[in-house]
XYZ file of C-alpha atoms in Angstrom:
295
model
C 98.962 158.354 114.860
C 96.080 155.884 115.857
C 94.364 156.493 112.161
C 97.799 155.528 110.617
C 97.983 152.575 112.953
C 94.518 151.771 112.375
C 94.925 152.203 108.022
C 97.995 150.219 107.976
C 96.126 147.076 109.874
C 93.115 147.666 107.548
C 95.887 147.493 104.083
C 97.476 144.883 105.627
C 94.131 142.613 106.406
C 93.010 143.485 102.903
C 96.618 142.435 101.336
C 96.343 139.187 103.597
C 92.614 138.416 102.105
C 93.552 139.074 98.208
C 96.488 136.879 98.711
C 94.281 133.915 100.535
C 91.719 134.608 97.805
C 94.363 134.268 94.984
C 95.643 131.126 96.666
C 92.629 129.376 96.811
C 92.021 130.478 92.895
C 95.462 129.047 92.281
C 94.925 126.008 93.815
C 91.181 125.052 92.315
C 92.904 125.753 89.075
C 95.362 123.239 89.753
C 93.488 120.568 91.684
C 90.484 120.539 89.816
C 92.239 119.250 86.534
C 94.321 116.855 88.122
C 91.226 115.200 90.241
C 89.189 115.141 87.047
C 91.763 112.802 85.356
C 92.211 110.634 88.484
C 88.231 110.103 88.915
C 88.018 109.433 85.096
C 90.771 106.951 85.294
C 88.294 105.023 87.760
C 85.342 105.733 85.772
C 83.716 102.748 83.563
C 84.241 103.265 79.567
C 80.154 103.874 79.623
C 80.693 107.097 82.192
C 83.559 108.122 79.729
C 81.386 107.664 76.649
C 78.941 110.475 78.324
C 81.597 112.828 77.940
C 81.365 116.063 80.062
C 83.633 116.919 83.200
C 83.392 113.966 85.593
C 83.773 115.483 89.280
C 82.687 112.185 90.977
C 82.465 108.879 89.096
C 78.981 107.496 88.486
C 80.002 104.220 87.494
C 83.212 103.418 89.102
C 85.155 100.307 87.616
C 88.952 99.076 87.944
C 88.914 97.645 84.339
C 91.310 100.898 83.059
C 93.913 99.898 85.766
C 93.500 95.954 84.930
C 93.928 96.466 81.494
C 97.087 98.381 82.199
C 98.602 95.693 84.900
C 97.551 92.994 82.560
C 99.974 94.352 79.880
C 103.032 92.644 80.633
C 104.750 95.300 78.408
C 103.716 98.095 81.138
C 105.811 96.114 83.749
C 108.611 96.068 81.591
C 108.254 99.849 80.597
C 107.994 100.531 84.164
C 111.046 98.486 85.147
C 112.904 100.183 82.669
C 112.036 103.981 83.712
C 112.660 102.776 87.196
C 116.208 101.738 86.353
C 117.104 104.394 83.899
C 115.862 107.065 86.726
C 117.507 105.749 89.327
C 121.203 104.872 87.666
C 120.744 108.312 85.869
C 120.116 110.515 88.796
C 122.836 108.668 90.801
C 125.468 108.835 88.207
C 124.485 112.565 87.040
C 124.845 113.945 90.581
C 128.139 112.140 91.410
C 129.745 113.030 88.119
C 128.846 116.735 88.349
C 129.748 116.846 92.037
C 133.271 115.496 90.765
C 133.645 117.919 88.264
C 132.072 120.515 90.296
C 134.839 119.889 93.098
C 137.954 119.627 90.716
C 136.857 123.265 89.197
C 135.788 124.706 92.578
C 140.097 124.699 93.208
C 141.558 127.773 91.690
C 145.011 126.187 91.696
C 143.450 123.599 88.883
C 145.895 124.156 85.761
C 143.611 125.256 82.573
C 140.490 125.907 85.221
C 139.285 128.863 83.028
C 139.631 126.825 79.970
C 137.473 124.088 81.259
C 135.147 126.683 82.725
C 134.855 128.347 79.718
C 134.252 124.944 77.474
C 131.748 124.344 80.174
C 129.760 127.822 79.314
C 129.716 127.179 75.728
C 128.135 124.015 76.503
C 125.040 125.855 78.078
C 124.355 127.800 75.360
C 125.420 125.763 72.208
C 124.550 122.282 71.320
C 125.784 120.380 68.142
C 122.104 119.246 66.961
C 119.873 116.497 66.504
C 121.921 114.826 63.415
C 124.955 115.242 64.640
C 124.150 113.938 68.121
C 122.634 110.963 66.392
C 125.719 110.293 64.465
C 127.830 110.514 67.544
C 125.168 108.455 69.331
C 125.348 105.742 66.628
C 129.248 105.862 66.268
C 129.420 104.947 70.200
C 127.167 101.897 69.454
C 124.808 103.067 71.743
C 121.786 102.732 69.170
C 119.485 100.241 71.103
C 121.444 100.049 74.269
C 120.270 100.968 77.825
C 123.362 102.850 78.238
C 122.081 105.626 75.767
C 119.628 106.763 78.597
C 122.580 106.948 81.504
C 125.657 108.283 79.393
C 124.419 111.445 77.288
C 122.978 112.576 80.309
C 125.868 112.114 82.720
C 127.010 116.023 82.824
C 125.388 119.293 83.033
C 127.161 122.329 83.431
C 124.405 124.257 84.886
C 124.195 121.479 87.879
C 128.022 121.879 88.076
C 127.725 125.689 88.520
C 125.395 125.184 91.624
C 127.888 122.482 93.176
C 130.867 124.564 92.326
C 128.891 127.420 94.496
C 128.295 125.035 97.512
C 131.943 123.661 97.418
C 132.938 127.259 97.504
C 131.449 127.895 100.545
C 132.872 124.737 102.561
C 135.625 126.620 104.882
C 139.145 125.741 103.851
C 139.834 124.864 107.612
C 138.004 122.176 106.959
C 139.855 120.734 104.315
C 143.276 121.535 105.586
C 142.588 119.663 108.625
C 141.755 116.766 106.950
C 145.188 116.966 104.796
C 147.042 117.217 108.202
C 145.149 114.029 109.194
C 146.405 112.085 106.015
C 143.001 112.082 104.259
C 143.407 112.468 100.324
C 141.233 114.467 97.762
C 139.240 111.338 97.326
C 138.539 110.863 100.999
C 138.198 114.544 101.611
C 135.417 114.709 98.835
C 133.338 111.969 99.945
C 133.477 112.492 103.597
C 133.649 116.228 103.794
C 131.970 117.470 100.509
C 129.461 115.598 99.786
C 127.648 115.518 103.110
C 127.631 119.124 103.439
C 126.521 119.413 99.874
C 123.558 117.280 100.491
C 120.710 120.036 100.262
C 122.362 120.889 96.483
C 122.519 117.293 95.368
C 119.013 116.514 96.541
C 117.812 119.468 94.384
C 119.633 118.331 91.443
C 118.410 114.827 91.837
C 114.919 116.083 92.133
C 114.995 118.022 88.848
C 117.270 115.277 87.147
C 114.970 112.674 87.857
C 111.883 114.202 87.096
C 113.609 114.882 83.597
C 114.726 111.171 83.287
C 111.058 109.832 84.354
C 109.426 112.246 81.993
C 112.013 111.542 78.930
C 110.562 109.647 76.042
C 112.414 111.787 73.198
C 115.735 109.812 74.103
C 114.137 106.490 73.203
C 111.869 107.843 70.451
C 115.144 108.742 68.405
C 117.637 106.133 69.501
C 115.612 103.187 70.650
C 113.682 100.632 68.148
C 114.027 97.535 70.661
C 110.271 97.721 72.274
C 112.161 95.833 75.111
C 113.990 98.930 76.228
C 110.807 101.348 76.185
C 110.098 103.270 79.267
C 106.813 104.185 80.799
C 106.459 107.276 79.170
C 106.782 105.743 75.480
C 104.175 103.237 76.600
C 102.049 106.181 77.172
C 102.783 107.610 74.048
C 101.972 104.634 72.387
C 98.799 104.429 73.912
C 97.894 108.225 72.912
C 99.022 107.548 69.517
C 96.824 104.257 69.281
C 93.553 105.955 70.352
C 94.083 108.875 68.096
C 94.711 106.328 65.299
C 91.241 103.894 66.573
C 89.465 107.372 66.682
C 90.036 108.092 63.051
C 89.482 104.563 61.595
C 86.293 103.696 63.595
C 84.313 107.088 62.818
C 80.880 107.140 64.001
C 80.846 103.560 65.649
C 83.958 103.419 67.687
C 82.289 105.288 71.367
C 83.052 102.183 73.106
C 86.418 101.485 71.944
C 87.671 105.322 72.225
C 86.577 105.585 75.657
C 88.212 102.229 76.777
C 91.581 103.293 75.359
C 91.003 106.858 77.002
C 90.446 105.155 80.442
C 93.687 103.284 79.938
C 95.383 106.266 78.896
C 93.881 108.041 81.942
C 95.369 105.194 84.284
C 98.554 105.190 82.795
C 98.670 108.986 83.635
C 98.074 108.509 87.221
C 100.660 105.673 87.303
C 103.405 107.341 85.637
C 102.907 110.467 87.781
C 102.402 109.041 91.215
C 105.923 107.705 91.884
C 106.832 111.613 91.233
C 104.386 112.675 93.642
C 105.391 110.182 96.030
C 109.355 111.041 96.063
C 108.519 115.104 96.001
C 107.676 115.113 99.872
C 110.596 113.126 100.954
C 112.853 115.426 99.371
C 111.415 118.876 100.044
C 113.317 119.772 102.979
C 116.221 119.334 100.762
C 114.735 121.134 97.960
C 113.982 123.874 100.066
C 117.209 124.444 101.817
C 119.333 123.829 98.618
C 117.499 126.793 96.964
C 117.752 129.007 99.878
C 121.427 128.036 100.936
C 124.005 130.562 99.557
C 120.974 133.217 99.025
C 121.833 135.356 101.966
C 125.558 136.482 103.039
C 126.664 137.927 106.111
């Protein structure tokens, strides 16, 4: 019996050690490239021109960030990104919650038809050209609302919220109705607060998608005043590639300076998501786990 216990203890230690080694390897694989991007963004054009992997800057410089912040279009793009992400997340979560609240009621007329229509949208779409023609017919080309209105609905998020709403005890809703509360008051005062973990999870995923989206701009926006930060980053990358091709043989300074600005822009665009994730992490974890275990 002692031998069996000793063997199990040894196996457990070996397993824990292997897990620790694997965790360290994964951490290094993820952290080292990120560290290289951050440090390279604080390096001068001369240091970047030398090439190779930069673990610590030999020539610390803030010129890349000065170049970024001195560009007024960067500030405009940052404002557009913050605005479309904030408004887009709030409207998306609220709209999906309203639809989910209605579909979670089994006595709603036509519920099965609405559910079937929603499921179809999860697997099929109209395609790029029909979607462009629809956006054009709605007058959303070169409009800020092209970032908001087409992203209002996601049936996948509706399904998640429907499952949460169904877990709310019927007695709470019945008690509220006895006290004279209507559907809107029940929705806003009972279902919304009890479903905050699910909504925070959806808000996190949708917010990251909104912040990183540049295809919407590329397809539907030609007015540079409506360019978000990601589109500005895309322009910087394209510009650096164009300069590299046009200045072959004598463009080390131009290319590396553009590269430094590009790296600084990457850090700036990533920073808000890195800051917001720890704030929503506790809701994210509870939102992923809630409903996974049944009594």
